[in-house]
Amino acid sequence: MTSVAAVPPRASWVEPPLTLIRRTAALSLVELQKLRHDHTELLTRTVQPLLWLLVFGQIFSRIRAIPTGPVSYLAYLTPGILAQSALFVAIFFGIQIIWDRDAGILTKVMVTPTPRQAIVAAKAFAAGVRGLSPVVVLIPVALLLGVSVTANPFKILAAAVAVMLGAGFFACLSMAIAGLAGTRDRLMGFGQVLTMPLFFASNALYPIEIMPTWLQVVSHVNPLTYLVDALRGLLIGTPAHLTLDFAVLLGATAVGIWVSGALLGRLVR
């Protein structure tokens, strides 16, 4: 009787996505543990957005130089400052991955079966959580200043998801730049060059309609514009394109995770 060698079962097509999800969840828990011991940084992250709201917002509300329709400029500005804080928190997040490389942590993680995209996704998740920290202070201050913010818990939850997606994308952008730059100094230089153009080439401070034509084109390809639009629609009830906004944020974050994961290997060569 001829014996037939047993053929090992083929791996399921769902195994790679499940592995990515499991590894991302495990690394995200590690990142959350780091946040528990970083209360000072979370507090200091709220200072700059508060200054924008209390100084810039109130001054321009008095000038009435920017047309914002039926809402006050302070109400118009509040979602823009929330989006700005997510940008500023995340755009230098690549420094952490360079620190992990210098400490030998990144090399140890990358020699395991962990997909590189899982490492990036966990960092992006941590950036999203950090991006939410200014919301806890900014929203109550905006309410004290007379801004009417929705009390609908579903809209607030959707706004939190939008902030996390936006911060996650900008963290991925930062990590992609880290993969290309290779050093903290170069990353800081690139981050400083990108931060203000991304902020001012969006609708965070003023409507797109009053921009020059060329800047309107730039604004329409700037993910920060879609984050601001979603936050305005959800928090203060202005007309928004929520389906498009979330589609752009999800797509940009997914592409950012893939590109950053592909470039991560450059850091350990």
CSV table of C-alpha atoms in Angstrom, one decimal:
chain,number,residue,atom,x,y,z
A,1,MET,CA,0.0,0.0,0.0
A,2,THR,CA,1.5,3.3,-1.1
A,3,SER,CA,1.6,5.9,1.6
A,4,VAL,CA,0.7,9.5,0.7
A,5,ALA,CA,2.5,12.3,2.6
A,6,ALA,CA,0.1,14.6,4.3
A,7,VAL,CA,-0.1,18.0,2.6
A,8,PRO,CA,-0.1,20.9,5.0
A,9,PRO,CA,-3.2,23.0,4.8
A,10,ARG,CA,-2.9,26.2,2.8
A,11,ALA,CA,-3.0,29.3,4.8
A,12,SER,CA,-6.3,31.1,4.8
A,13,TRP,CA,-6.5,34.3,2.7
A,14,VAL,CA,-7.7,36.1,5.8
A,15,GLU,CA,-4.6,35.2,7.8
A,16,PRO,CA,-2.4,38.2,6.7
A,17,PRO,CA,-5.1,40.8,7.5
A,18,LEU,CA,-5.9,39.1,10.9
A,19,THR,CA,-2.1,39.0,11.7
A,20,LEU,CA,-1.9,42.7,10.9
A,21,ILE,CA,-4.9,43.5,13.1
A,22,ARG,CA,-3.6,41.4,16.0
A,23,ARG,CA,-0.1,42.9,15.8
A,24,THR,CA,-1.5,46.4,15.5
A,25,ALA,CA,-3.7,45.9,18.6
A,26,ALA,CA,-0.8,44.6,20.6
A,27,LEU,CA,1.6,47.4,19.7
A,28,SER,CA,-1.2,49.9,20.2
A,29,LEU,CA,-1.6,48.7,23.8
A,30,VAL,CA,2.2,49.3,24.3
A,31,GLU,CA,1.8,52.9,22.9
A,32,LEU,CA,-1.1,53.5,25.3
A,33,GLN,CA,1.0,52.4,28.2
A,34,LYS,CA,3.5,55.1,27.2
A,35,LEU,CA,0.8,57.7,27.2
A,36,ARG,CA,-0.2,56.9,30.8
A,37,HIS,CA,3.2,58.1,32.0
A,38,ASP,CA,3.2,61.3,29.8
A,39,HIS,CA,0.6,63.6,31.5
A,40,THR,CA,2.8,66.7,31.3
A,41,GLU,CA,3.2,66.5,27.5
A,42,LEU,CA,-0.6,66.0,27.1
A,43,LEU,CA,-1.2,69.1,29.2
A,44,THR,CA,1.3,71.3,27.3
A,45,ARG,CA,-0.2,70.3,24.0
A,46,THR,CA,-3.3,72.4,24.9
A,47,VAL,CA,-1.4,75.6,25.5
A,48,GLN,CA,-0.9,76.7,21.9
A,49,PRO,CA,-4.4,75.9,20.7
A,50,LEU,CA,-5.8,77.8,23.6
A,51,LEU,CA,-3.7,80.8,22.7
A,52,TRP,CA,-5.0,80.7,19.1
A,53,LEU,CA,-8.6,80.5,20.4
A,54,LEU,CA,-8.3,83.1,23.1
A,55,VAL,CA,-6.1,85.7,21.3
A,56,PHE,CA,-6.4,85.2,17.5
A,57,GLY,CA,-10.0,84.1,17.6
A,58,GLN,CA,-11.3,87.0,19.8
A,59,ILE,CA,-9.3,89.7,18.0
A,60,PHE,CA,-10.6,88.6,14.5
A,61,SER,CA,-14.1,88.3,15.9
A,62,ARG,CA,-14.0,92.0,16.7
A,63,ILE,CA,-12.5,93.0,13.4
A,64,ARG,CA,-15.1,91.0,11.4
A,65,ALA,CA,-12.7,90.9,8.4
A,66,ILE,CA,-13.3,87.3,7.4
A,67,PRO,CA,-16.8,86.4,6.1
A,68,THR,CA,-18.1,83.3,7.9
A,69,GLY,CA,-21.8,83.4,7.1
A,70,PRO,CA,-24.4,83.0,9.8
A,71,VAL,CA,-21.9,81.7,12.4
A,72,SER,CA,-19.5,83.9,14.4
A,73,TYR,CA,-15.8,83.8,13.6
A,74,LEU,CA,-15.0,82.3,17.0
A,75,ALA,CA,-17.4,79.4,16.2
A,76,TYR,CA,-16.0,79.1,12.7
A,77,LEU,CA,-12.4,79.0,14.1
A,78,THR,CA,-12.9,76.5,16.9
A,79,PRO,CA,-13.0,73.3,14.6
A,80,GLY,CA,-10.0,74.7,12.7
A,81,ILE,CA,-8.0,75.0,15.9
A,82,LEU,CA,-9.0,71.5,16.9
A,83,ALA,CA,-7.7,70.3,13.5
A,84,GLN,CA,-4.6,72.4,13.8
A,85,SER,CA,-3.8,70.8,17.2
A,86,ALA,CA,-4.1,67.3,15.6
A,87,LEU,CA,-1.7,68.4,12.9
A,88,PHE,CA,0.9,70.0,15.3
A,89,VAL,CA,0.7,66.9,17.6
A,90,ALA,CA,1.3,64.4,14.8
A,91,ILE,CA,3.6,66.1,12.3
A,92,PHE,CA,6.7,65.5,14.5
A,93,PHE,CA,5.7,61.9,15.5
A,94,GLY,CA,8.4,60.5,13.3
A,95,ILE,CA,10.9,61.6,15.9
A,96,GLN,CA,9.6,58.8,18.1
A,97,ILE,CA,10.4,56.2,15.5
A,98,ILE,CA,13.9,57.6,15.1
A,99,TRP,CA,14.3,57.4,18.9
A,100,ASP,CA,13.2,53.8,18.8
A,101,ARG,CA,15.7,53.1,16.1
A,102,ASP,CA,18.5,54.8,18.0
A,103,ALA,CA,17.6,52.8,21.2
A,104,GLY,CA,17.6,49.5,19.3
A,105,ILE,CA,13.9,48.9,19.9
A,106,LEU,CA,12.8,49.3,16.2
A,107,THR,CA,15.4,46.8,15.0
A,108,LYS,CA,14.2,44.2,17.6
A,109,VAL,CA,10.6,44.6,16.6
A,110,MET,CA,11.4,44.4,12.9
A,111,VAL,CA,13.2,41.1,13.2
A,112,THR,CA,9.9,39.5,14.5
A,113,PRO,CA,7.1,38.5,12.1
A,114,THR,CA,5.4,41.8,12.9
A,115,PRO,CA,4.3,43.5,9.6
A,116,ARG,CA,5.9,46.9,9.2
A,117,GLN,CA,2.5,48.4,8.6
A,118,ALA,CA,1.4,47.2,12.1
A,119,ILE,CA,4.2,49.2,13.6
A,120,VAL,CA,3.2,52.3,11.7
A,121,ALA,CA,-0.5,51.8,12.4
A,122,ALA,CA,0.1,51.5,16.2
A,123,LYS,CA,2.1,54.8,16.1
A,124,ALA,CA,-0.7,56.4,14.1
A,125,PHE,CA,-3.2,55.2,16.7
A,126,ALA,CA,-1.2,56.7,19.5
A,127,ALA,CA,-1.0,60.0,17.5
A,128,GLY,CA,-4.8,59.9,17.2
A,129,VAL,CA,-5.2,59.5,21.0
A,130,ARG,CA,-2.7,62.4,21.6
A,131,GLY,CA,-4.7,64.5,19.1
A,132,LEU,CA,-7.8,64.1,21.2
A,133,SER,CA,-6.1,65.6,24.3
A,134,PRO,CA,-6.6,69.3,23.4
A,135,VAL,CA,-10.3,68.7,22.7
A,136,VAL,CA,-10.9,68.1,26.4
A,137,VAL,CA,-9.8,71.7,27.2
A,138,LEU,CA,-10.7,73.5,24.0
A,139,ILE,CA,-14.4,72.6,23.8
A,140,PRO,CA,-15.2,73.8,27.4
A,141,VAL,CA,-13.3,77.0,26.8
A,142,ALA,CA,-15.2,77.5,23.5
A,143,LEU,CA,-18.5,77.0,25.3
A,144,LEU,CA,-17.5,79.6,27.9
A,145,LEU,CA,-16.7,82.0,25.1
A,146,GLY,CA,-20.2,81.6,23.7
A,147,VAL,CA,-19.6,79.1,20.9
A,148,SER,CA,-22.6,76.8,20.4
A,149,VAL,CA,-21.2,73.2,20.2
A,150,THR,CA,-23.5,70.2,19.6
A,151,ALA,CA,-24.4,68.0,22.5
A,152,ASN,CA,-25.2,65.1,20.3
A,153,PRO,CA,-23.0,62.2,21.5
A,154,PHE,CA,-23.0,60.5,18.1
A,155,LYS,CA,-21.7,63.7,16.4
A,156,ILE,CA,-19.1,64.2,19.1
A,157,LEU,CA,-18.0,60.6,18.7
A,158,ALA,CA,-17.8,61.0,14.9
A,159,ALA,CA,-15.8,64.2,15.4
A,160,ALA,CA,-13.3,62.3,17.7
A,161,VAL,CA,-12.9,59.6,15.0
A,162,ALA,CA,-12.2,62.4,12.4
A,163,VAL,CA,-9.6,63.9,14.7
A,164,MET,CA,-7.9,60.5,15.2
A,165,LEU,CA,-7.9,59.8,11.5
A,166,GLY,CA,-6.4,63.2,10.7
A,167,ALA,CA,-3.8,62.9,13.4
A,168,GLY,CA,-3.1,59.4,12.2
A,169,PHE,CA,-2.5,60.5,8.6
A,170,PHE,CA,-0.1,63.3,9.7
A,171,ALA,CA,1.8,60.9,11.9
A,172,CYS,CA,2.2,58.6,8.9
A,173,LEU,CA,3.4,61.5,6.8
A,174,SER,CA,5.9,62.3,9.6
A,175,MET,CA,7.1,58.7,9.7
A,176,ALA,CA,7.4,58.5,6.0
A,177,ILE,CA,9.6,61.6,6.1
A,178,ALA,CA,11.6,60.0,8.9
A,179,GLY,CA,12.3,57.0,6.6
A,180,LEU,CA,13.6,59.4,4.0
A,181,ALA,CA,15.4,61.8,6.3
A,182,GLY,CA,17.0,59.3,8.6
A,183,THR,CA,17.9,61.8,11.4
A,184,ARG,CA,16.0,63.9,13.9
A,185,ASP,CA,17.5,67.1,12.7
A,186,ARG,CA,16.5,66.6,9.1
A,187,LEU,CA,13.0,65.5,10.2
A,188,MET,CA,12.6,68.6,12.3
A,189,GLY,CA,13.6,70.7,9.3
A,190,PHE,CA,11.1,69.0,7.0
A,191,GLY,CA,8.4,69.2,9.7
A,192,GLN,CA,8.8,72.9,10.2
A,193,VAL,CA,8.7,73.5,6.4
A,194,LEU,CA,5.5,71.5,6.0
A,195,THR,CA,3.5,72.5,9.1
A,196,MET,CA,2.6,76.1,8.3
A,197,PRO,CA,1.9,75.5,4.6
A,198,LEU,CA,-0.5,72.7,5.5
A,199,PHE,CA,-2.2,74.8,8.1
A,200,PHE,CA,-2.5,78.0,6.0
A,201,ALA,CA,-3.4,76.2,2.8
A,202,SER,CA,-6.6,74.8,4.4
A,203,ASN,CA,-9.9,76.2,5.5
A,204,ALA,CA,-8.9,76.3,9.2
A,205,LEU,CA,-8.7,80.1,9.4
A,206,TYR,CA,-10.8,81.3,6.4
A,207,PRO,CA,-13.2,80.0,3.8
A,208,ILE,CA,-11.7,78.5,0.6
A,209,GLU,CA,-13.8,80.9,-1.5
A,210,ILE,CA,-11.7,83.9,-0.5
A,211,MET,CA,-8.4,82.2,-1.4
A,212,PRO,CA,-6.5,82.9,-4.6
A,213,THR,CA,-7.3,80.3,-7.3
A,214,TRP,CA,-3.9,78.5,-7.0
A,215,LEU,CA,-4.3,78.2,-3.2
A,216,GLN,CA,-7.8,76.8,-3.6
A,217,VAL,CA,-6.4,74.0,-5.7
A,218,VAL,CA,-3.8,73.3,-3.0
A,219,SER,CA,-6.5,73.4,-0.4
A,220,HIS,CA,-8.6,70.8,-2.2
A,221,VAL,CA,-5.8,68.2,-2.1
A,222,ASN,CA,-4.9,69.0,1.6
A,223,PRO,CA,-6.3,66.4,4.0
A,224,LEU,CA,-6.5,69.0,6.7
A,225,THR,CA,-9.2,70.8,4.7
A,226,TYR,CA,-11.4,67.7,4.9
A,227,LEU,CA,-10.8,67.3,8.6
A,228,VAL,CA,-11.8,70.9,9.3
A,229,ASP,CA,-14.9,70.5,7.1
A,230,ALA,CA,-16.0,67.4,9.0
A,231,LEU,CA,-15.4,69.0,12.4
A,232,ARG,CA,-17.4,72.1,11.4
A,233,GLY,CA,-20.3,70.0,10.1
A,234,LEU,CA,-20.4,67.8,13.2
A,235,LEU,CA,-19.7,70.3,16.0
A,236,ILE,CA,-21.3,73.6,14.9
A,237,GLY,CA,-23.7,72.4,12.2
A,238,THR,CA,-22.4,74.2,9.2
A,239,PRO,CA,-22.9,72.6,5.8
A,240,ALA,CA,-20.4,69.9,5.2
A,241,HIS,CA,-19.6,67.0,2.9
A,242,LEU,CA,-19.2,64.3,5.6
A,243,THR,CA,-19.1,61.3,3.3
A,244,LEU,CA,-16.4,62.8,1.2
A,245,ASP,CA,-14.5,64.1,4.2
A,246,PHE,CA,-14.4,60.7,5.9
A,247,ALA,CA,-13.6,58.9,2.6
A,248,VAL,CA,-10.6,61.2,2.1
A,249,LEU,CA,-9.4,60.9,5.7
A,250,LEU,CA,-9.7,57.1,5.6
A,251,GLY,CA,-8.1,56.8,2.2
A,252,ALA,CA,-5.2,59.1,3.1
A,253,THR,CA,-4.6,57.3,6.4
A,254,ALA,CA,-4.6,53.9,4.7
A,255,VAL,CA,-2.2,55.1,2.0
A,256,GLY,CA,0.0,56.8,4.7
A,257,ILE,CA,0.2,53.5,6.6
A,258,TRP,CA,1.2,51.5,3.5
A,259,VAL,CA,3.8,54.1,2.3
A,260,SER,CA,5.3,54.6,5.8
A,261,GLY,CA,5.6,50.9,6.3
A,262,ALA,CA,7.4,50.5,3.0
A,263,LEU,CA,9.9,53.2,4.0
A,264,LEU,CA,10.4,52.0,7.5
A,265,GLY,CA,13.2,49.6,6.5
A,266,ARG,CA,15.4,52.5,5.5
A,267,LEU,CA,15.8,53.5,9.1
A,268,VAL,CA,17.5,50.3,10.1
A,269,ARG,CA,19.8,49.8,7.2
